Short mmCIF file of C-alpha atoms in Angstrom, two decimals:
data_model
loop_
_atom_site.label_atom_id
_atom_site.label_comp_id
_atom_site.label_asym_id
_atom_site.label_seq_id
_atom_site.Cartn_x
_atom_site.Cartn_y
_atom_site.Cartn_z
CA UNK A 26 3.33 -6.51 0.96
CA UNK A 27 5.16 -7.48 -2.08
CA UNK A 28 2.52 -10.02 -2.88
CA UNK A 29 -0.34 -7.52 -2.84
CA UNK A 30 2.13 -5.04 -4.50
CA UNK A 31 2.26 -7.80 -7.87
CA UNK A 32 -1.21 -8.79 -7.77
CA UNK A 33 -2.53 -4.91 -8.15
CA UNK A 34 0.09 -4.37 -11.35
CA UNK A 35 -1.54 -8.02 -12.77
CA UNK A 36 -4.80 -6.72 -12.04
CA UNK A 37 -3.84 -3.31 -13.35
CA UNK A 38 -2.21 -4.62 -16.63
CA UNK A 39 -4.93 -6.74 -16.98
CA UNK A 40 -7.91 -3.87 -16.86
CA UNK A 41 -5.48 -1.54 -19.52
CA UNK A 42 -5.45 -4.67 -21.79
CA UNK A 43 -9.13 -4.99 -21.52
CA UNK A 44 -9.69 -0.80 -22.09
CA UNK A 45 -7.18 -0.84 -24.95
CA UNK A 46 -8.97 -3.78 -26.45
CA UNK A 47 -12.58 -1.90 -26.62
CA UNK A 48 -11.19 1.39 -27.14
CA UNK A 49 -12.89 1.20 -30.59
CA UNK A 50 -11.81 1.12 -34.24
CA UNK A 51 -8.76 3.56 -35.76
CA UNK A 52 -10.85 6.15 -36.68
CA UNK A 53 -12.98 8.84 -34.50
CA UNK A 54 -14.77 12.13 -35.96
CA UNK A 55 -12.69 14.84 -36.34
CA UNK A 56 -13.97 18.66 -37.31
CA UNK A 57 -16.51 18.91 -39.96
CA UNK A 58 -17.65 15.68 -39.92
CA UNK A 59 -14.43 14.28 -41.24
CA UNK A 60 -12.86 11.00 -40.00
CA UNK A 61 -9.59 11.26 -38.62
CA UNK A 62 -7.16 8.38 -37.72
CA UNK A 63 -6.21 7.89 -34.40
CA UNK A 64 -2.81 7.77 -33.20
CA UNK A 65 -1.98 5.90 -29.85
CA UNK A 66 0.75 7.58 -28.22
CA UNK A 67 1.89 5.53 -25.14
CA UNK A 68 3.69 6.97 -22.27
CA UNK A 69 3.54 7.02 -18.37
CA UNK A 70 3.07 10.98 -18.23
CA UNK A 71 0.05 11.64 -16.28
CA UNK A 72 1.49 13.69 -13.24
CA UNK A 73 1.52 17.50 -13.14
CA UNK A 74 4.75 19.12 -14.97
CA UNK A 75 5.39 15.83 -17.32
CA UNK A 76 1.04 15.85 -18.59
CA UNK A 77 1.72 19.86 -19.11
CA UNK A 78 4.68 19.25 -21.38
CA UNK A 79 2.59 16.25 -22.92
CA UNK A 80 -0.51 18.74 -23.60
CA UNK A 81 2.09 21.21 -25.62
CA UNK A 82 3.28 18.88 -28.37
CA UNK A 83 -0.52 17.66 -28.41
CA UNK A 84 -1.62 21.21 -29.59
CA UNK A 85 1.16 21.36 -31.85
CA UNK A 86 0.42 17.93 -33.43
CA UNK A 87 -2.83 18.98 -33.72
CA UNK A 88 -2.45 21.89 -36.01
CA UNK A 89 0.40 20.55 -37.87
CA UNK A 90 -1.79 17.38 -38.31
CA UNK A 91 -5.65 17.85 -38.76
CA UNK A 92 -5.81 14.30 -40.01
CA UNK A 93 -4.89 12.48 -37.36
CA UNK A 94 -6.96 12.26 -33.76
CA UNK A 95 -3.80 12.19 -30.98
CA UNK A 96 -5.15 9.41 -28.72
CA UNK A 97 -3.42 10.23 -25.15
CA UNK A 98 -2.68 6.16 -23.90
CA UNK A 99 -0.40 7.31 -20.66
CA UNK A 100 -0.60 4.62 -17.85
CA UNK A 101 0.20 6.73 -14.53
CA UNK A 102 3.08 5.85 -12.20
CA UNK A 103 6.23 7.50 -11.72
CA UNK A 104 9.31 6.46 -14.09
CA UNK A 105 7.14 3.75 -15.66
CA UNK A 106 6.90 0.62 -13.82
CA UNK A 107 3.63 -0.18 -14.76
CA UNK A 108 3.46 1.53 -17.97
CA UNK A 109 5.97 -1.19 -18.85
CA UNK A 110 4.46 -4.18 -17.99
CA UNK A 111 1.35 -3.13 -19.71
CA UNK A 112 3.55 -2.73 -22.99
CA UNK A 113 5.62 -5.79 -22.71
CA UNK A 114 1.95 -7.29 -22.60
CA UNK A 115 0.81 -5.37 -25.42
CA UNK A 116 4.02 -6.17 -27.38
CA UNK A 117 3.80 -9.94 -27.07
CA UNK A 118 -0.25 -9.89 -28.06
CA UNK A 119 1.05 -8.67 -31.29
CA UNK A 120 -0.96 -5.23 -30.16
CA UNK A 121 1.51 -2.90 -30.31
CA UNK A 122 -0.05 1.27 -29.93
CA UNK A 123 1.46 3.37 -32.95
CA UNK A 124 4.12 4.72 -30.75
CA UNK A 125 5.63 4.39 -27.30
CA UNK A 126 7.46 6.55 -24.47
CA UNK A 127 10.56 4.72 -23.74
CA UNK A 128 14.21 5.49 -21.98
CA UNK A 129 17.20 5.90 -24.44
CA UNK A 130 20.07 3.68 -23.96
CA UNK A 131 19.89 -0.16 -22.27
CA UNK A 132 16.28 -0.19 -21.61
CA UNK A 133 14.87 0.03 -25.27
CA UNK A 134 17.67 -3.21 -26.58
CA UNK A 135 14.94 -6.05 -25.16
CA UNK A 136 12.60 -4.24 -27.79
CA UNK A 137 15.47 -4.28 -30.93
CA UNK A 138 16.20 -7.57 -30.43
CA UNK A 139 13.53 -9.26 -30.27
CA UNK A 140 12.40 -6.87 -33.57
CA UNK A 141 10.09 -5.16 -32.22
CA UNK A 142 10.97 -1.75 -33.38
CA UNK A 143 11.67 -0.58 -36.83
CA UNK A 144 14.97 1.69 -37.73
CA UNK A 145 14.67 5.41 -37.76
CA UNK A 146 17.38 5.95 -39.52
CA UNK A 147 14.94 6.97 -42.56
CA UNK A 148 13.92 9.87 -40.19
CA UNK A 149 17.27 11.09 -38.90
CA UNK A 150 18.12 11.37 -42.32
CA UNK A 151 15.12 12.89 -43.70
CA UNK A 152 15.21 15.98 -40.80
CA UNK A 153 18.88 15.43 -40.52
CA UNK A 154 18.82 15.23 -36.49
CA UNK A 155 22.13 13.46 -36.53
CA UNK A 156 23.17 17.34 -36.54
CA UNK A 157 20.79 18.85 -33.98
CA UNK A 158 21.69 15.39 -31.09
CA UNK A 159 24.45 15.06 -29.25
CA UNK A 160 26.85 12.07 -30.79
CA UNK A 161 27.03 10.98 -27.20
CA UNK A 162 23.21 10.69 -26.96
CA UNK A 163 23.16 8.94 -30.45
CA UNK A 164 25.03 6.43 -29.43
CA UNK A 165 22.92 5.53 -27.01
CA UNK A 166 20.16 4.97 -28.98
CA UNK A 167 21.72 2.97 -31.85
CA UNK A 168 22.53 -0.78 -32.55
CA UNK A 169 24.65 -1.58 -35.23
CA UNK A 170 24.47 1.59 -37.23
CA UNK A 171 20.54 1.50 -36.52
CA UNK A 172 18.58 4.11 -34.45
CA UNK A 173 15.40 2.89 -32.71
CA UNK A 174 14.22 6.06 -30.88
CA UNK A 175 13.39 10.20 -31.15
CA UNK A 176 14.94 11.42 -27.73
CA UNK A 177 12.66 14.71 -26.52
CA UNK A 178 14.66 15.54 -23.68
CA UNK A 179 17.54 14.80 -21.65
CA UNK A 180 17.06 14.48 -17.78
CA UNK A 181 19.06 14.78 -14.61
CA UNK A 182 18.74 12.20 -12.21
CA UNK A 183 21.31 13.54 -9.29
CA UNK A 184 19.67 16.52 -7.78
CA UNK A 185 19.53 16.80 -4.16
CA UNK A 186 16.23 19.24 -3.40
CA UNK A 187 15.80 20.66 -0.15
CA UNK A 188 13.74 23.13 2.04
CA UNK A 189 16.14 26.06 3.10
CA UNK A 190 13.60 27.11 6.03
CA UNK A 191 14.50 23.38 7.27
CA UNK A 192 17.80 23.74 6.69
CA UNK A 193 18.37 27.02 8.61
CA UNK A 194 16.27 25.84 11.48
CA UNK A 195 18.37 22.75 12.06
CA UNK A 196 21.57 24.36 12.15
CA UNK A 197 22.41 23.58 8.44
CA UNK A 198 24.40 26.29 6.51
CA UNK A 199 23.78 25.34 2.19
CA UNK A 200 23.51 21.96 0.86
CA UNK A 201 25.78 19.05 1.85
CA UNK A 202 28.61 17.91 -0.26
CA UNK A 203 29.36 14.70 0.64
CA UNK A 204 27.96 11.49 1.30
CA UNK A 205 29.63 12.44 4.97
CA UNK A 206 28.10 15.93 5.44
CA UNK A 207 24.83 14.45 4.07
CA UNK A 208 24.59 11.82 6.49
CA UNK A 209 25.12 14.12 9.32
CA UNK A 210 23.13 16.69 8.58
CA UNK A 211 20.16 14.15 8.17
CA UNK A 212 21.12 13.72 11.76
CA UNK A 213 20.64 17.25 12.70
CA UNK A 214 17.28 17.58 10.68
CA UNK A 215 15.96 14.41 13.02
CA UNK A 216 17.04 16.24 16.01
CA UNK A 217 15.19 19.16 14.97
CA UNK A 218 12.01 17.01 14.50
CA UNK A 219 11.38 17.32 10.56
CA UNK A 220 11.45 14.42 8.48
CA UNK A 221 15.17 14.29 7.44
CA UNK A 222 14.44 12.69 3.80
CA UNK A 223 11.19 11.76 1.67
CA UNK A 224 10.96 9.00 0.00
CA UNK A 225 8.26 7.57 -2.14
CA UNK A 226 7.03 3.99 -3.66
CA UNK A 227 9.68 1.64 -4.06
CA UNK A 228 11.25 2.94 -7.40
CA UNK A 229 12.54 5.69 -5.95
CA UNK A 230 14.52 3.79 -3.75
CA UNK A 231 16.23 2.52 -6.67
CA UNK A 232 17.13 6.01 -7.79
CA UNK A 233 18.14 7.06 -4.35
CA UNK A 234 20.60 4.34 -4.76
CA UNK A 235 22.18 5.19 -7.98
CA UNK A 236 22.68 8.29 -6.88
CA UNK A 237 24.67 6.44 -3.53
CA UNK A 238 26.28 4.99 -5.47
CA UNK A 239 28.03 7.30 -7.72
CA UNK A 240 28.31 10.05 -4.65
CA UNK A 241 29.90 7.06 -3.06
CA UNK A 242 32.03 5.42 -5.73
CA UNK A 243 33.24 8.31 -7.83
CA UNK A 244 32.19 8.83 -11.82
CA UNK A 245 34.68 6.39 -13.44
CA UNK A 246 33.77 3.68 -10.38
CA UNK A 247 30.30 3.46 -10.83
CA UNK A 248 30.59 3.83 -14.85
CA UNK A 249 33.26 0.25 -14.60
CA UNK A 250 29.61 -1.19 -12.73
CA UNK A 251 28.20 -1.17 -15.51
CA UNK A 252 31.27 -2.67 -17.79
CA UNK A 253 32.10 -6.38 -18.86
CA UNK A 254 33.69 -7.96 -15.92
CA UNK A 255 32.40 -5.56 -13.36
CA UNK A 256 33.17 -6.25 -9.66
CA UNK A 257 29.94 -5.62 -7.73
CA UNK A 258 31.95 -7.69 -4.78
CA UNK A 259 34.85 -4.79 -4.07
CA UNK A 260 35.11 -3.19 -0.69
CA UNK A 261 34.27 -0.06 -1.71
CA UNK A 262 30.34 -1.02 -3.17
CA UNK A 263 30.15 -2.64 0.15
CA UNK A 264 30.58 1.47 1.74
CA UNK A 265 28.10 2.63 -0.66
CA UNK A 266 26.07 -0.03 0.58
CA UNK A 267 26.55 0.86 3.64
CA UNK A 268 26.20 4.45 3.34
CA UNK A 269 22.80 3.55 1.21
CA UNK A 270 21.76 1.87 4.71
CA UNK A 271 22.52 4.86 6.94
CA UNK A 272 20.65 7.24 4.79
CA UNK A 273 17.46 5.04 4.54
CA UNK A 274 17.49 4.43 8.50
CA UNK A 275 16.57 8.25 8.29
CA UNK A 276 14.05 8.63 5.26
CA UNK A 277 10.05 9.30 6.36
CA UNK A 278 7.26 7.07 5.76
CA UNK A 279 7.31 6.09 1.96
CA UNK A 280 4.61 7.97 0.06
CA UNK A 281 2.42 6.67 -2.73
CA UNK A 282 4.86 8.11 -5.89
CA UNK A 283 7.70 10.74 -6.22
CA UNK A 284 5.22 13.79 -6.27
CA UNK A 285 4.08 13.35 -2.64
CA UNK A 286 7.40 13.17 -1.54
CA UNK A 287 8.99 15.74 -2.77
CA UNK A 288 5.57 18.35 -1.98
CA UNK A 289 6.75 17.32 1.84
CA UNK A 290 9.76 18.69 1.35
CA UNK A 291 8.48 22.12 -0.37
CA UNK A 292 5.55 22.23 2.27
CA UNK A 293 8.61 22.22 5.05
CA UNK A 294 7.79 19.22 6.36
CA UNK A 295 10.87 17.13 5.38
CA UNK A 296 14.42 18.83 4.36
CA UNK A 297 15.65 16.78 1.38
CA UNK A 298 14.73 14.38 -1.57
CA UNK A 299 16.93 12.90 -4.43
CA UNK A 300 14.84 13.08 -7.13
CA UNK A 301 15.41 13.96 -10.80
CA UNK A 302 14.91 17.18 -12.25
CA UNK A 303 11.36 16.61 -13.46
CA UNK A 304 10.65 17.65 -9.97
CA UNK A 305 11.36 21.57 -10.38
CA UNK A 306 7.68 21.36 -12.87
CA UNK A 307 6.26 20.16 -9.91
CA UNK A 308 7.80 22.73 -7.61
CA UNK A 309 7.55 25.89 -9.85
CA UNK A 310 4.34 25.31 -12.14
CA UNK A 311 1.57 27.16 -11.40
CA UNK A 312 -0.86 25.83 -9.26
CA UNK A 313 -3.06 24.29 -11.91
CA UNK A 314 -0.05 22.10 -12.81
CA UNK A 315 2.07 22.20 -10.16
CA UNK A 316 2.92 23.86 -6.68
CA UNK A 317 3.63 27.40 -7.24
CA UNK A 318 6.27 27.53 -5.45
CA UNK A 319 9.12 29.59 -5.43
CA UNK A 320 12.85 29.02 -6.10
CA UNK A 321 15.34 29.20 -3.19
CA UNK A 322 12.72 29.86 -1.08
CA UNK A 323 10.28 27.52 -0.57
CA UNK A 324 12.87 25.00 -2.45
CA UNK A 325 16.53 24.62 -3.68
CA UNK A 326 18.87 21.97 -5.37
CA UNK A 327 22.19 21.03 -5.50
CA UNK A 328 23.90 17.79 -7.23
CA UNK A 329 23.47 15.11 -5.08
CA UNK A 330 26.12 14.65 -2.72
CA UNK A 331 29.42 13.70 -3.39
CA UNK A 332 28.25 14.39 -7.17
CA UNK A 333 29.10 17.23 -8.39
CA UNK A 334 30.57 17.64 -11.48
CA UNK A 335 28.79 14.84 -12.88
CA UNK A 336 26.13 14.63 -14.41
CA UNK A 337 23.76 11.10 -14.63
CA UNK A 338 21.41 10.91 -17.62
CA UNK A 339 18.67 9.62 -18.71
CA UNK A 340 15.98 10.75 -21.78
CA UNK A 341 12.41 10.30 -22.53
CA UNK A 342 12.38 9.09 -26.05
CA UNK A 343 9.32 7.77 -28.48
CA UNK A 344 9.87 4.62 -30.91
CA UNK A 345 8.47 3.51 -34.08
CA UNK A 346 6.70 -0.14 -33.25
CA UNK A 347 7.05 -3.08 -35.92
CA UNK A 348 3.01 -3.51 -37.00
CA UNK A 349 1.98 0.09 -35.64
CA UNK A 350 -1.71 0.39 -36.81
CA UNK A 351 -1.13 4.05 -37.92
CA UNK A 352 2.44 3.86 -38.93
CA UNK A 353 1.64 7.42 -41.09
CA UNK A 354 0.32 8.55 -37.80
CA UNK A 355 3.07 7.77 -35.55
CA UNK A 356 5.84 9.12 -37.95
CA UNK A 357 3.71 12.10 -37.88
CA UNK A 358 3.78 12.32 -33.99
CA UNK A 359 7.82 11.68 -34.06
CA UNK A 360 8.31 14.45 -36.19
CA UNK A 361 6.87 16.76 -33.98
CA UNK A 362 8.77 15.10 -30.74
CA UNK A 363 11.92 15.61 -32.65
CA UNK A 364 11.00 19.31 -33.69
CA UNK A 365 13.00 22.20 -32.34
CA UNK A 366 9.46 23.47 -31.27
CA UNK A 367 8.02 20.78 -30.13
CA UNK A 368 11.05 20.64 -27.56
CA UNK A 369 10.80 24.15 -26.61
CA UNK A 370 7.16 23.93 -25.81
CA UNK A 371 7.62 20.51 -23.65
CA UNK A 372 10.61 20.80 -22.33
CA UNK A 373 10.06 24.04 -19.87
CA UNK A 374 6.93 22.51 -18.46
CA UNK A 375 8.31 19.16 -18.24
CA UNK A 376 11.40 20.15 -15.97
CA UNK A 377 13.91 19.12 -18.23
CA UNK A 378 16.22 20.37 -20.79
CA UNK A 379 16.32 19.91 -24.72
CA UNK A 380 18.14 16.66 -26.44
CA UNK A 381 18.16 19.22 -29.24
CA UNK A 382 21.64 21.39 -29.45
CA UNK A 383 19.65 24.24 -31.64
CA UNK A 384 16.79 25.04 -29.10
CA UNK A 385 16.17 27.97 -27.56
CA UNK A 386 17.86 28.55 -24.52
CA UNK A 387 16.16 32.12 -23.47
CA UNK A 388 13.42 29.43 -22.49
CA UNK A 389 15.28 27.90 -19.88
CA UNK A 390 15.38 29.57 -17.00
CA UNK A 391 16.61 29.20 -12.98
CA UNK A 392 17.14 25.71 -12.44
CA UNK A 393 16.97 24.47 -16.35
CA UNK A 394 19.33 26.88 -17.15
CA UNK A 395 21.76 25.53 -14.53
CA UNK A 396 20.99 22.02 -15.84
CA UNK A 397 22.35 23.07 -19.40
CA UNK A 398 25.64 24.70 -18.07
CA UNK A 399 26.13 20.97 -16.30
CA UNK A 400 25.38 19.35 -19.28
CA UNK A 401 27.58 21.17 -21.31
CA UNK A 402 30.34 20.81 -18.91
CA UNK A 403 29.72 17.54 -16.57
CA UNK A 404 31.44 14.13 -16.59
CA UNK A 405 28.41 11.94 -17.72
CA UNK A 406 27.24 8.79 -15.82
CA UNK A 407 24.40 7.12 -16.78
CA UNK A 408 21.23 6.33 -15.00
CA UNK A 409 20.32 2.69 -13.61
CA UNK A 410 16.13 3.39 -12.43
CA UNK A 411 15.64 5.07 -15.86
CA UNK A 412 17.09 2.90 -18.33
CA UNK A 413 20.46 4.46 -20.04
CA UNK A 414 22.94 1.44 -18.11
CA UNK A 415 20.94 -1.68 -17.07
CA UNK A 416 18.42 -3.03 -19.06
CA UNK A 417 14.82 -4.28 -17.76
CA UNK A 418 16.05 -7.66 -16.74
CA UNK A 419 18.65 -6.22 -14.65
CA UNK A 420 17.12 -3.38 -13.53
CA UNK A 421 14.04 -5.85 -12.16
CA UNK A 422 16.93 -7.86 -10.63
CA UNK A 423 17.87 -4.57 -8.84
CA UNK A 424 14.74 -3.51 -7.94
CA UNK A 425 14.08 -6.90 -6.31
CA UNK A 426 16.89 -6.50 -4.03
CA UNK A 427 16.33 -3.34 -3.29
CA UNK A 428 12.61 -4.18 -2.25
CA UNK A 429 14.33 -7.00 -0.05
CA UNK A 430 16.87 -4.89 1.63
CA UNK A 431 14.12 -2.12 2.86
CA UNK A 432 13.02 -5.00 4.64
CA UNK A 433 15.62 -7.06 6.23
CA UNK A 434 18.71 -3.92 5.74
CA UNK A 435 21.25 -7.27 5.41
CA UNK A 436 24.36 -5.27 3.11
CA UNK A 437 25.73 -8.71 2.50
CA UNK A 438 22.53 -10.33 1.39
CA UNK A 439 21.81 -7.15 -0.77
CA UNK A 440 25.96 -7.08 -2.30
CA UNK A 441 25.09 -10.78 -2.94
CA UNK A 442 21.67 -9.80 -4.74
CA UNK A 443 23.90 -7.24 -7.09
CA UNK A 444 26.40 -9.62 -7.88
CA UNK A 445 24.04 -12.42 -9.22
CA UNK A 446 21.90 -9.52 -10.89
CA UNK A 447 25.15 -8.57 -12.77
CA UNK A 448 25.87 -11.79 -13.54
CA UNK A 449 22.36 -12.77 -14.73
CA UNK A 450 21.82 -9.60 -16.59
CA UNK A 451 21.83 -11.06 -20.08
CA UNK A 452 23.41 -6.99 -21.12
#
């Protein structure tokens, strides 16, 4: 399965190449018969919520900026996978696109050190965002002084969505705390002949995990994984491993992506999904973009279990790549992805919250205006699937095991597969 899984991404990546190679010259007719540059914005926002919040800043880049043609290069597949290995081919043709759609924090420092991106600090300084962003965010996203990326949003990856109706109907009275309570309420939902968790294609599984783990391990814990010297060996991963194990042996048939899985549980056929919170789009957007569903009834959330009070992180961010064809262009589109309105129109749809601390909060409503109080107030942890902790080498390394251990559910193989990923990390 694995095999077949590899040979579809080469033969994906290699059919992207081939489109982005005869996708024609830099410039395309814009109104009036004038040309206007195009600007290749690269991201892995196709599905419904994340290509709604994508379509805002378009419009606004394209009245702020008649000049340039906004040329939409987003490779589908939930969290990226794909959309990576496409760029990491595109980055080492010398064929960079003008500007690309990556996570802040561990998974953008492959890119800065092998000087691939240029500095931003030009830009922070020219809009003064370095007073708008969170220090803590900031951080993140700087080497040395340097800043390599405009963060548009700031995500939660611990939220534990479930179908009341379900819930009730197996006996189950509010969301489960605990890794404990979680587990055996999963058994209740099986006795009750619903699907007690969706899951989707194998990155998901990854983020189920993280979320295991910290539920499992506690904040500071699972922040020391991720720390020089880390133990990966300890007793207690091996109970989150464990735990991770008796909370698969109860998940549903894996579905194509995330969006699948979660619509089971908010069509009542399964009763929970860790997911982040770019599922509520997907749950509450109209039915043109989304589900239409409503809030606390036909779904609900809760931090994951044995989470709450902290909250893990991750944000979409774009970058500034060394050689850009339409450097002017790209600048252009970064200025708009920084802007206090280009966050407020994105961010809603998207299902996230602003990486702005000046944006309008009237906007976010229900569950994005629970997601700011948490913000505000949470522990932070960061995420592993989505790039703020591990970077790609060892998140591939984890992935790998992970694909390994839905097949053969060995705890000490997979502890051993986490130690030498640690170990081999190169971070």
């Amino acid at each position: 399965m694995r095999r077949r899984w590899m040979a579809a991404v080469a033969v994906s990546v290699a059919g992207l190449l081939t489109l982005s190679a005869c996708g024609g010259g830099d410039k395309q007719e814009g109104g009036g018969g004038q040309a206007a540059k195009k600007v290749e914005v690269f991201s892995w926002w196709t599905g419904p919520g994340e290509a709604d919040g994508l379509k805002a800043m378009r419009e606004i880049f394209a009245k702020q900026n008649p000049n340039f043609e906004f040329f939409d290069a987003a490779v589908a597949g939930g969290s990226g996978d794909q959309a990576r290995a496409l760029l990491s081919s595109k980055l080492q043709a010398n064929q960079p696109p003008d500007t690309f759609q990556g996570h802040a924090g561990a998974e953008l420092q492959g890119y800065i050190k092998s000087g691939k991106l240029e500095s931003l600090n030009f830009l922070y300084d020219e809009l003064k965002l370095k007073e708008v962003f969170p220090q803590q965010l900031i951080d993140q996203i700087s080497v040395q002084g340097q800043v390599y990326s405009v963060p548009v949003n700031i995500h939660r990856s611990n939220v534990l969505w479930f179908n009341p109706s379900v819930l009730k109907d197996a006996g189950i009275d509010g969301a489960p705390k605990t890794i404990e309570e979680f587990i055996t309420d999963l058994d209740k939902v099986k006795k009750a002949g619903k699907i007690p968790l969706s899951i989707g294609s194998q990155w998901t599984l990854v983020h189920l995990l993280e979320s295991v783990l910290l539920g499992s391990l506690g904040t500071d814990a699972y922040n020391a994984l991720w720390t020089a010297n880390a133990d990966w060996s300890n007793a207690n991963v091996t109970k989150a491993l464990e735990n991770f194990k008796t909370i698969l042996s109860y998940a549903g048939s894996p579905q194509d992506d995330w969006q699948p899985a979660a619509k089971q549980v908010a069509d009542g056929e399964a009763a929970f999904n860790i997911m982040g919170d770019w599922a509520y789009g997907y749950f509450h957007n109209p039915p043109e973009g989304g589900l239409g569903k409503e809030s606390h009834k036909d779904f609900d959330w809760a931090a994951s279990p044995g989470t709450d009070g902290t909250f893990m992180w991750l944000s979409d961010s774009f970058t500034l790549p060394k050689g850009a064809p339409n450097r002017d262009g790209a600048i252009a589109w970064l200025k708009v992805a920084a802007s206090k309105e280009g966050q407020d129109a994105f961010n809603p749809l998207k299902g996230s919250i602003p990486a702005r601390k000046d944006a309008d909060q009237s906007l976010y409503k229900d569950y994005l205006s629970w997601d700011l109080e948490q913000w505000a107030n949470d522990k932070l942890a960061g995420s592993i699937q989505h790039g703020v902790v591990a970077n790609d080498q060892w998140r591939q390394a984890i992935t790998d095991a992970v694909g390994l251990f839905q097949q053969d559910n060995d705890v000490a193989k997979f502890q051993q597969a986490l130690v030498a990923a640690a170990k081999n990390s190169g971070q």
